Coordinates of C-alpha atoms in Angstrom, one line a residue:
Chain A
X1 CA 19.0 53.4 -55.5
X2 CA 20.4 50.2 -56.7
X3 CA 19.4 47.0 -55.9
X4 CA 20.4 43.3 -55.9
X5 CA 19.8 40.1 -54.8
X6 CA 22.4 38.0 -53.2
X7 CA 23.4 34.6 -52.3
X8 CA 24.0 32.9 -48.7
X9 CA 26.3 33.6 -46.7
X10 CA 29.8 33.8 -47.6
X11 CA 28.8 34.8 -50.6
X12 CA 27.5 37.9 -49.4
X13 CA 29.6 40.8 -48.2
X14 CA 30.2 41.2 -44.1
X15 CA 29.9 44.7 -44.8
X16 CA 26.5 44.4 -46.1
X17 CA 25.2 42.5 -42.1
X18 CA 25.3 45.8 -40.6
X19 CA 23.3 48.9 -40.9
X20 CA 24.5 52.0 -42.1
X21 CA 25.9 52.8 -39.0
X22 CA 28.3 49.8 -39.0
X23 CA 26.1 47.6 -36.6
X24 CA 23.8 45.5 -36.7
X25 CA 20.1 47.2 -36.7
X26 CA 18.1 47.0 -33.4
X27 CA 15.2 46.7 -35.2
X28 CA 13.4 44.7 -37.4
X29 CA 13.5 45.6 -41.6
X30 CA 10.2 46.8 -43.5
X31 CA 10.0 44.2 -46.4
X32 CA 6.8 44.6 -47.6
X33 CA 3.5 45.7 -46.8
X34 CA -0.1 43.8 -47.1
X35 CA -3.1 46.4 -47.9
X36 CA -5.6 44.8 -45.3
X37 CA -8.4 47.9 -45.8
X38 CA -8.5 51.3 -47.0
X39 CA -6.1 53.0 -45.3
X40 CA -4.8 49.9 -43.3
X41 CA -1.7 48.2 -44.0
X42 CA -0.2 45.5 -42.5
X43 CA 3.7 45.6 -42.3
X44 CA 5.7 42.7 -42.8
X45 CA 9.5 42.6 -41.0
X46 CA 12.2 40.2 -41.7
X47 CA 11.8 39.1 -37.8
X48 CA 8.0 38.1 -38.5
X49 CA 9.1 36.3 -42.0
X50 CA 11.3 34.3 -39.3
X51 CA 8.9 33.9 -36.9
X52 CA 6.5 32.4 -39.6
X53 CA 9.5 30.3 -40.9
X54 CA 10.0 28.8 -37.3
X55 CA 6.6 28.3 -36.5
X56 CA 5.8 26.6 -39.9
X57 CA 9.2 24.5 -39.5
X58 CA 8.4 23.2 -35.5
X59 CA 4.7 22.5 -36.3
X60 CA 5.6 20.5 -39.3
X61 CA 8.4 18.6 -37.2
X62 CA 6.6 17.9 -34.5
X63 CA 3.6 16.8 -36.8
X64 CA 6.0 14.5 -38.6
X65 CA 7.5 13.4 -34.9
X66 CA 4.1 13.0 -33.3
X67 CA 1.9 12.2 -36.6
X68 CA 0.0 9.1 -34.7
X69 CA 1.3 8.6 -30.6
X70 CA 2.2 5.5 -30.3
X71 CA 3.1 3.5 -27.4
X72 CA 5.9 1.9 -28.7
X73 CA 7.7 5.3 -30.1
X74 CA 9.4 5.7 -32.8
X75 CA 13.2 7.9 -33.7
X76 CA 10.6 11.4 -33.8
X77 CA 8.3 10.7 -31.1
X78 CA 11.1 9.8 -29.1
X79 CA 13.0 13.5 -29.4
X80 CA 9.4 15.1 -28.6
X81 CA 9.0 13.1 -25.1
X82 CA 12.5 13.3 -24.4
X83 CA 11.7 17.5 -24.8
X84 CA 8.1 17.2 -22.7
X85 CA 10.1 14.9 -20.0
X86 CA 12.6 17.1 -19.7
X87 CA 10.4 20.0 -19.5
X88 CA 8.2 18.6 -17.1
X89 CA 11.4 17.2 -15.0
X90 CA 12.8 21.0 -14.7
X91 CA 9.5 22.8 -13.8
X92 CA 7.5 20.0 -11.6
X93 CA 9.9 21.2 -8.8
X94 CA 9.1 25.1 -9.7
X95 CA 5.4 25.1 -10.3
X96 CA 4.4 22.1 -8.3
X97 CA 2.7 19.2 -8.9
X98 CA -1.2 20.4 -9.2
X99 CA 0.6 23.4 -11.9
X100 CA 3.4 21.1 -13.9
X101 CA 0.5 19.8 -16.3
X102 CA -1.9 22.8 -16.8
X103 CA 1.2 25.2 -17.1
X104 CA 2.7 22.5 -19.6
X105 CA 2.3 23.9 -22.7
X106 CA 2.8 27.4 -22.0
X107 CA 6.5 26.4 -20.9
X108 CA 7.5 23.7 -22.9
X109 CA 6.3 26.3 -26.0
X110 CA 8.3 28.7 -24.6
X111 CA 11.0 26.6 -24.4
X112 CA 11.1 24.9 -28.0
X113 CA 9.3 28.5 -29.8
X114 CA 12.3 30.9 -28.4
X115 CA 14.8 27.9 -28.5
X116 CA 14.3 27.1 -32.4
X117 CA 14.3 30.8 -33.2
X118 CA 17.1 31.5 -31.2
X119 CA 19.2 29.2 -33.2
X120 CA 17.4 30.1 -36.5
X121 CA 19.9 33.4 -36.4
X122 CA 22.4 30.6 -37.2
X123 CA 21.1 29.3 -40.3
X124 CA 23.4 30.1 -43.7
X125 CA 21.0 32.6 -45.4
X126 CA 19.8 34.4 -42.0
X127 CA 21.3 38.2 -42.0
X128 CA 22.1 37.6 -45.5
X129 CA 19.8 37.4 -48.0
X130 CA 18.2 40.5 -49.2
X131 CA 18.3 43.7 -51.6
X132 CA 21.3 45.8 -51.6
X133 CA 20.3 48.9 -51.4
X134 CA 22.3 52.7 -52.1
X135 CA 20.9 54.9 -49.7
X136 CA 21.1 59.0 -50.9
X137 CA 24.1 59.2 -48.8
X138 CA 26.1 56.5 -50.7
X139 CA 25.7 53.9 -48.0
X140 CA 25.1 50.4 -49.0
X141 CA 22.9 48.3 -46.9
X142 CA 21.4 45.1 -47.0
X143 CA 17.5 44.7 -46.7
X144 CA 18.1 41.7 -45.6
X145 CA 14.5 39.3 -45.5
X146 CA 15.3 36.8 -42.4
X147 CA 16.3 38.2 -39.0
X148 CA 16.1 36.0 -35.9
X149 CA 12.7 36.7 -34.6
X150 CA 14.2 37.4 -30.9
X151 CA 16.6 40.0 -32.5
X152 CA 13.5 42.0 -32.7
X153 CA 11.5 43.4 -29.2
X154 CA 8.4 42.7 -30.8
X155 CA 8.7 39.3 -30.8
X156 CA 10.7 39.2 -27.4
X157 CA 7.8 41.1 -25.8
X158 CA 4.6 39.3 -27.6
X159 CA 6.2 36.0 -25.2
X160 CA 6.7 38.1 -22.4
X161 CA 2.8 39.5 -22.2
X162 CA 1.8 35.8 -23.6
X163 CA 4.2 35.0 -20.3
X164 CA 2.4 37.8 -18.2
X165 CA -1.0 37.0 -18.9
X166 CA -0.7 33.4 -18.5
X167 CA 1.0 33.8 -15.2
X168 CA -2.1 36.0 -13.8
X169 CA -4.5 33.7 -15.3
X170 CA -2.8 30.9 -13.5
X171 CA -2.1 33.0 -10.3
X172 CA -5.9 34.1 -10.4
X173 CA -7.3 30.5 -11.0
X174 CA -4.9 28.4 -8.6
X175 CA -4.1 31.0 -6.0
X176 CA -6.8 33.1 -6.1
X177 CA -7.4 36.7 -5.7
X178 CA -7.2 37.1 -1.6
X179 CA -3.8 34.6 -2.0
X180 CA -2.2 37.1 -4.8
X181 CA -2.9 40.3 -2.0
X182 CA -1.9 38.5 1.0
X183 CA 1.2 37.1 -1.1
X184 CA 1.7 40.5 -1.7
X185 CA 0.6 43.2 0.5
X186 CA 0.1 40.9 3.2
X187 CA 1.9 40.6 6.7
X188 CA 4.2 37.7 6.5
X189 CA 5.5 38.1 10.3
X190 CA 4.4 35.9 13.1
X191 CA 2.7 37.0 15.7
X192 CA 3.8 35.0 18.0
X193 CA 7.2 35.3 17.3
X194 CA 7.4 38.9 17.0
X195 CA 4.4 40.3 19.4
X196 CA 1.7 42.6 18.9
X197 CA 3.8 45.9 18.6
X198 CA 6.1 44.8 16.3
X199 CA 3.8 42.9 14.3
X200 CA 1.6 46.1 13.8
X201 CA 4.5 47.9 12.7
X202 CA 5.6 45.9 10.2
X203 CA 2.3 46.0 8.5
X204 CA 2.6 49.5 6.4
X205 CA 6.2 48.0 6.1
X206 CA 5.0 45.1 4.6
X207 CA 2.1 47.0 2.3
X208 CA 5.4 49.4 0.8
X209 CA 7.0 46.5 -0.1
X210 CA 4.1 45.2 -2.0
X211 CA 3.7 48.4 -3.9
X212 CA 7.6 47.3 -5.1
X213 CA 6.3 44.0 -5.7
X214 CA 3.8 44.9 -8.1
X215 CA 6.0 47.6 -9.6
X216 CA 8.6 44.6 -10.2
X217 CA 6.0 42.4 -11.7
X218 CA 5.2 44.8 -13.8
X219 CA 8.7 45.2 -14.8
X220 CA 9.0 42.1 -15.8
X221 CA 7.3 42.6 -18.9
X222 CA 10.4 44.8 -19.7
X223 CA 13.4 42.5 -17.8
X224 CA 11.7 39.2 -19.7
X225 CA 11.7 40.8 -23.4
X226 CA 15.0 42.5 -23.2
X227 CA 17.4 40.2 -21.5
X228 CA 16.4 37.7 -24.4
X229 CA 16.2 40.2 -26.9
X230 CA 19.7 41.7 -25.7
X231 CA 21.5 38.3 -25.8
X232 CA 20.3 37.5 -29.5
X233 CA 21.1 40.7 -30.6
X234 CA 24.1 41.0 -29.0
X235 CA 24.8 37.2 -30.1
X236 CA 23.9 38.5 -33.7
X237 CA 26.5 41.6 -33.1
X238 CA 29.4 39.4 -32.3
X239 CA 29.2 37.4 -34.9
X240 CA 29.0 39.9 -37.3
X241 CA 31.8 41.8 -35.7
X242 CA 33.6 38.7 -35.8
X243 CA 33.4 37.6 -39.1
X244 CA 34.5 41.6 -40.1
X245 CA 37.6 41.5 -37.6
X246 CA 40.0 39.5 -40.9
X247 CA 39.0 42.5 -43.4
X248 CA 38.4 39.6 -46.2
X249 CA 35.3 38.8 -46.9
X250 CA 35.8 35.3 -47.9
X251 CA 37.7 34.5 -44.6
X252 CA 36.1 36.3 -42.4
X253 CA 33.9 33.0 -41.2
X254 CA 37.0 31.8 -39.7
X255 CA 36.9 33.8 -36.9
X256 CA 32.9 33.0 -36.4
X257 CA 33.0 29.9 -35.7
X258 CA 34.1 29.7 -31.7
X259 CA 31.3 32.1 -31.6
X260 CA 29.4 30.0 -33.5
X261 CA 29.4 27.3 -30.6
X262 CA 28.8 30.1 -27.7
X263 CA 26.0 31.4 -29.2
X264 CA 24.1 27.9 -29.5
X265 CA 25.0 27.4 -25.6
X266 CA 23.1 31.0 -25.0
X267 CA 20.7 30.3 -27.4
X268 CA 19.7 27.2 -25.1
X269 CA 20.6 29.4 -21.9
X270 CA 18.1 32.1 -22.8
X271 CA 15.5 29.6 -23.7
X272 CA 16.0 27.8 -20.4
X273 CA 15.9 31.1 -18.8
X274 CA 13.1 32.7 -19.9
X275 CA 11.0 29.3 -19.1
X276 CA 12.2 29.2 -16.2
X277 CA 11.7 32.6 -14.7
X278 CA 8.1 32.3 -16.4
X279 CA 7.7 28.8 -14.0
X280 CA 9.4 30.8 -11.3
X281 CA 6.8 33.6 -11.3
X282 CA 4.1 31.0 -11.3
X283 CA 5.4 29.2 -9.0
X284 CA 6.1 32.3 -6.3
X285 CA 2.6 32.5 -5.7
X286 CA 1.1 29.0 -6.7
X287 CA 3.2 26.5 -5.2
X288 CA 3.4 26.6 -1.8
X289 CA 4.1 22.7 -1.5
X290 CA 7.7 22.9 0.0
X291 CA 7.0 25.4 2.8
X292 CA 3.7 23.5 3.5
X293 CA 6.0 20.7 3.2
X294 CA 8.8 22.2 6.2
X295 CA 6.2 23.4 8.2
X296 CA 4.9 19.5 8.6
Chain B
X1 CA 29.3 45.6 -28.2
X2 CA 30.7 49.4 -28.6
X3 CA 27.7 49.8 -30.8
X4 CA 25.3 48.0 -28.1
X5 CA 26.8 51.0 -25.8
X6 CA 26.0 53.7 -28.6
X7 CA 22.1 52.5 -28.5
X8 CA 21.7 52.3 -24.5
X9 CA 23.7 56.1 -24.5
X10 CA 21.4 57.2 -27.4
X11 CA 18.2 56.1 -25.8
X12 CA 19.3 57.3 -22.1
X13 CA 20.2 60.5 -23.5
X14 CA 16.8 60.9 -25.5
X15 CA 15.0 59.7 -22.4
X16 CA 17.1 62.6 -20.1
X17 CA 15.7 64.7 -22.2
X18 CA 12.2 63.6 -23.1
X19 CA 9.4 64.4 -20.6
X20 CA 7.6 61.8 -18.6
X21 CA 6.8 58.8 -20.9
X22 CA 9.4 60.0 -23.3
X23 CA 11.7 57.5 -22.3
X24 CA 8.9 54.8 -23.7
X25 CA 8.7 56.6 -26.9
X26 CA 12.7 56.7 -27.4
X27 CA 12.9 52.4 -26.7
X28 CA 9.6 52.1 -29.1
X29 CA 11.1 54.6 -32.0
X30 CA 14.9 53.1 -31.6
X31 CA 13.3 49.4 -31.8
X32 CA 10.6 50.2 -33.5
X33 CA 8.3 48.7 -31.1
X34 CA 5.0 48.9 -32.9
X35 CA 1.3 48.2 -31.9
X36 CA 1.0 46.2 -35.5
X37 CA 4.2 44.3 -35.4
X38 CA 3.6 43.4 -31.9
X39 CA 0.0 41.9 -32.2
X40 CA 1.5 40.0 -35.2
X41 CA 4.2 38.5 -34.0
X42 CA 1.4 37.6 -30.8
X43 CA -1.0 36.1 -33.3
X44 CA 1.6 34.0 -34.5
X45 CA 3.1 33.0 -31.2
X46 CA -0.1 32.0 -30.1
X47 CA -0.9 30.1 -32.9
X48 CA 2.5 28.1 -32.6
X49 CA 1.0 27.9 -29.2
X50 CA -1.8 26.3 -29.8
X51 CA -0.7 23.8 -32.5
X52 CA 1.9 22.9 -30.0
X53 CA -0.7 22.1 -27.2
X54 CA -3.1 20.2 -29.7
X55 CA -1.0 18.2 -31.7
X56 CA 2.2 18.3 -29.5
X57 CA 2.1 18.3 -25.9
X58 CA -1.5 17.1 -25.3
X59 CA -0.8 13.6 -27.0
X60 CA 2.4 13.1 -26.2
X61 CA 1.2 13.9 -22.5
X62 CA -1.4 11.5 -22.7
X63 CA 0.8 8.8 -24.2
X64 CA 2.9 9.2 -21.2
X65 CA 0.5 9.1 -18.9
X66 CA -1.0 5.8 -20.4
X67 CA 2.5 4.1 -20.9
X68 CA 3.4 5.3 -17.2
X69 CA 0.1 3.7 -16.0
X70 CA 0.7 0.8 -18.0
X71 CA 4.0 -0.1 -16.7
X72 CA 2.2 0.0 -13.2
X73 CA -0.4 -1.9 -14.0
X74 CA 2.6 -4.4 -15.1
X75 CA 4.5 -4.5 -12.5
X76 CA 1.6 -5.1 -10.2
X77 CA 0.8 -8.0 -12.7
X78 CA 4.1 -9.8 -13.0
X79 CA 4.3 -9.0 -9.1
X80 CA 0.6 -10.8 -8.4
X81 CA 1.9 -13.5 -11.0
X82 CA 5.0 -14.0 -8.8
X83 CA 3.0 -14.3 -5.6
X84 CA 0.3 -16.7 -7.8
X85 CA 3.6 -18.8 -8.8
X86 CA 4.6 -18.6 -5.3
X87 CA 2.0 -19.6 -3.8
X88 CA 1.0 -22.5 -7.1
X89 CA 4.9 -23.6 -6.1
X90 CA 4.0 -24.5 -2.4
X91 CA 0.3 -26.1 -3.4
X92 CA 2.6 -28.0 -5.9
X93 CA 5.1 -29.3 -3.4
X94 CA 2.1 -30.0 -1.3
X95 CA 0.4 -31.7 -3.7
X96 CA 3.4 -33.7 -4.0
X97 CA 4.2 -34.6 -0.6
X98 CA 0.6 -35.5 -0.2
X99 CA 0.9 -37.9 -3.4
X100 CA 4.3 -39.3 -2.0
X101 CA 2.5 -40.1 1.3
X102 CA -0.7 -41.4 -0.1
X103 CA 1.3 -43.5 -2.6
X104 CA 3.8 -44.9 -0.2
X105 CA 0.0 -45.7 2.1
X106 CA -1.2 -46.8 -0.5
X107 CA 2.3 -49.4 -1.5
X108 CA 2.4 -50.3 2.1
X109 CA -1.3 -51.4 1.6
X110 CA -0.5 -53.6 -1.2
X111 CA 2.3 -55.1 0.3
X112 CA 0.4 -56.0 3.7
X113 CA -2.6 -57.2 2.0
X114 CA -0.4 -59.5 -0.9
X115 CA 1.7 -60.8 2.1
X116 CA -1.9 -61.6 3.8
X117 CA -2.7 -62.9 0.4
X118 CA 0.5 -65.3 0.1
X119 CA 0.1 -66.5 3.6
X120 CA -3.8 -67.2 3.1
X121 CA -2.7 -68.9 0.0
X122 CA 0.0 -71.2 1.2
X123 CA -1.3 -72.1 4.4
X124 CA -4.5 -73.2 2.0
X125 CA -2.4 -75.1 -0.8
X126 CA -0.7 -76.3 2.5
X127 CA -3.5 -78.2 3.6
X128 CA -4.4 -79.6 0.4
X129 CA -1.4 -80.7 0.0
X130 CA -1.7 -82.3 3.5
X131 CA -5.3 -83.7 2.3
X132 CA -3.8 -85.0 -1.1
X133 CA -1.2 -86.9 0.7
X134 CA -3.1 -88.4 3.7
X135 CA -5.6 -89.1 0.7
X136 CA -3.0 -91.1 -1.5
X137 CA -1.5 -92.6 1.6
X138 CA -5.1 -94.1 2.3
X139 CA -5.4 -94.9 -1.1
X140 CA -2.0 -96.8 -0.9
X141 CA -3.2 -99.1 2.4
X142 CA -6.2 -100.1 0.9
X143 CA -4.3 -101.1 -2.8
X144 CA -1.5 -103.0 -0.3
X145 CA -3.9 -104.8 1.8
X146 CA -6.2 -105.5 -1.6
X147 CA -3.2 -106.3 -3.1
X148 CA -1.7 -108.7 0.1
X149 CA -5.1 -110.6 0.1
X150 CA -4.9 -111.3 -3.5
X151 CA -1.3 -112.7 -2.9
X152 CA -2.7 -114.5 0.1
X153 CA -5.0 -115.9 -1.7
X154 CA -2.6 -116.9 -4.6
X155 CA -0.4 -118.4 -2.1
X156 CA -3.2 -120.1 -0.3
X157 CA -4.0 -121.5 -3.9
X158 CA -0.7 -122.5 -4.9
X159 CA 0.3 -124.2 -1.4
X160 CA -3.1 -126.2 -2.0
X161 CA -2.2 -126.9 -4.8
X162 CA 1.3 -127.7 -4.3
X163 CA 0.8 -129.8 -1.6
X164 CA -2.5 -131.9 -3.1
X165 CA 0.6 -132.5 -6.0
X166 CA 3.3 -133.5 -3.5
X167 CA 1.4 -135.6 -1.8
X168 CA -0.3 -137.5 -5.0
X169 CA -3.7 -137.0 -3.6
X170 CA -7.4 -135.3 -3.6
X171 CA -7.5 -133.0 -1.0
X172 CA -10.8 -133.0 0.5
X173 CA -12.2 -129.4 1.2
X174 CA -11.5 -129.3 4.6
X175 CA -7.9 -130.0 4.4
X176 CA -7.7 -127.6 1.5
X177 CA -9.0 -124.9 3.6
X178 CA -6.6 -126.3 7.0
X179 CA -3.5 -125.8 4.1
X180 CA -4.9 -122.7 3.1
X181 CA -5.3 -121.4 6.4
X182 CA -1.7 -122.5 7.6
X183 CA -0.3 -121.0 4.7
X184 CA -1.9 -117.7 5.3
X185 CA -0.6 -117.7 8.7
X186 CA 2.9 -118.5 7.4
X187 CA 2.5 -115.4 5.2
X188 CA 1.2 -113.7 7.7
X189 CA 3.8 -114.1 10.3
X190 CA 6.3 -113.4 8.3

């Protein structure tokens, strides 16, 4: 087993990127291990050493942005309300008034955490630094130390049960339990409109299709994980690809570039999306402004 | 994107063939989904979290909020001043229209009562004068008839005189007063 430590990218062979079987891995590397207790170890991926990265970077912007709130703001104070305006702008109409400010900081995180670490896969040094190591087969592969943190479905689905719980919590306290049945399970037909018979018939109809509702709420601590997961990794896959497509390694960026550009537009897509399915879920069962609002 | 293919085939296939639950074990062993790495990366999500609500949002939120009810509390200000300026504007052209009124009262006043005071004053030195010449023309008569006696008397004197000369002889006292007497009537008639 040989290994060696290399420099950022361009420096570093394409080859290298990928895992042994030519793509990139869908998984997070092993780096390094913390002994906690006897017998317990805590692991430590390249996706966490990310995560930490990011975390450690957007605190100590937004510390140095927002260091004293003044009213009268200055260059960094200015980019932080310009994010929590815009925020607030795009889910006030989703969530509704009486949720925009006590969901606030769930979304808005959302928005910035998965935003910053989607575009942390784009750094010079990401996907490249690492040990070189000669596997017993004669592969090569990079152990490399930073991997986007939302190229890894731990992260992905960490936001999507922090999502999840938050969204019952907020269902629970705004809606309340009987709301979140009768949303649900309950008969949504008019009596009036439709007459006794019919409206008694529809009732086991409408009970099935709660049992789908709650099987696709459920699901979406799957859909909301993967489909941001899939588009980083996949993001991550292209370029890589990409940058291999020339054959020479000191040219291959060329071709990466383009890419480059689309994968900061989905990086802000997927961020945009996951928030606002999260405000959407919410919102389903919380805000029922607008309908109260048509049937005035 | 041939080898995003490769992992969904590999993981259906496993999961075709895995009993129920198996296809959870395939996704967790092929993305090595992991109870440890997924509370850790949770930890430090919520952590980010929380930072972000504390230091971030919560603030910046309440800044908002404060400059938001600030620039309402402004507007109803400089909209109060305007109706105060309004409103000071019209007690001001009042003000003045009442001042020009009571000034041009207060001129026409003044003129009526220095006209009153001109008239009172010249019909007054009017009559003084009228007093002061009546007065002067009495004093006048009396220095004429004072002063016509006196030359009566002269004349009286000198005729007397004359004629006690003229006629070489001592006048007794009643001819002197018969030639006085003539003489005066002479005067007199003439």
């Amino acid at each position: 087993m040989r290994k060696r430590l290399l420099g950022l990218l361009g420096l570093t062979p394409l080859s290298n990127l990928m895992a042994a079987d030519g793509a990139v891995a869908p998984y997070a590397y092993e780096i390094f291990t913390i002994p906690v207790f006897d017998g317990f170890e805590l692991t430590v991926t390249n996706s966490m050493i990310m995560l930490w990265l990011v975390c450690l970077f957007i605190v100590l912007m937004v510390r140095l942005a927002v260091r004293k709130a003044e009213m009268v703001p200055g260059r960094g104070q200015s980019i932080v309300e310009m994010i929590v305006e815009g925020v607030e702008g795009l889910i006030e109409p989703i969530v509704g008034k009486k949720l925009t400010r006590p969901t606030f900081w769930l979304l808005a995180s959302c928005f910035l955490v998965i935003l910053i670490n989607n575009w942390s896969g784009l750094l010079p040094g990401v996907g490249t630094i690492g040990i070189q190591t000669t596997y017993a087969d004669g592969k090569e592969h990079l152990d490399y130390w930073f991997r986007p943190a939302n190229a890894d479905v731990n992260t992905t689905l960490a936001l999507a049960i922090i999502a999840q719980s938050a969204w019952l919590f907020y269902v629970l306290k705004f809606a309340g339990l009987k709301t979140l049945l009768m949303d649900l399970f309950g008969n949504k037909a008019d009596i009036k409109d439709v007459g006794k018979g019919v409206f008694y018939m529809l009732t086991p109809i409408f009970a099935f299709v709660g049992i789908i509702e709650v099987v696709s709420i459920a699901f979406r601590t799957v859909s909301l994980p993967f489909r941001l997961f899939g588009n980083i990794f996949g993001g991550e896959n292209l370029l890589v690809n990409m940058m291999g497509l020339t054959g020479v390694d000191w040219l291959g960026w060329i071709l990466g570039v383009p890419f480059y550009f689309l994968e900061l537009l989905v990086g802000l897509i997927q961020a945009l999306v996951f928030t606002i399915l999260v405000a959407v879920y919410i919102g389903l069962i919380c805000n029922h402004e607008s309908e109260e609002g048509h049937a005035h | 994107m041939i080898e995003l293919f490769q992992i969904a085939s590999e993981v259906t296939g496993t999961a075709v063939e895995a009993q129920s639950g198996g296809i959870v074990d395939a996704i967790a062993t092929k993305f090595h989904i992991d109870a440890g790495k997924l509370i850790s990366q949770l930890l430090a999500i919520l952590v980010v979290f929380t930072i972000l609500r504390v230091f971030a949002w919560n603030p910046v939120l309440k800044l908002l909020d404060e400059r938001k009810q600030k620039i309402e509390d402004g507007l109803q200000y400089a909209e109060e001043m305007r109706t105060k300026l309004a409103d000071a504007e019209k007690q001001q052209q009042e003000t003045i229209r009442e001042s020009a009124l009571e000034a041009k009262r207060i001129t026409e006043e003044a003129q009526k009562s220095a006209k009153e005071t001109i008239e009172s004053s010249m019909s007054e030195a009017q009559l003084k004068s009228e007093e002061l010449v009546a007065r002067t023309r009495e004093s006048l008569e009396l220095e004429r008839k004072q002063m016509l006696t006196e030359v009566k008397e002269h004349v009286s004197r000198l005729v007397v005189t004359t004629a006690g000369k003229v006629l070489d002889k001592q006048m007794s006292d009643s001819e002197k007063a018969a030639y006085s007497e003539k003489a005066a009537e002479e005067l007199a008639s003439k």
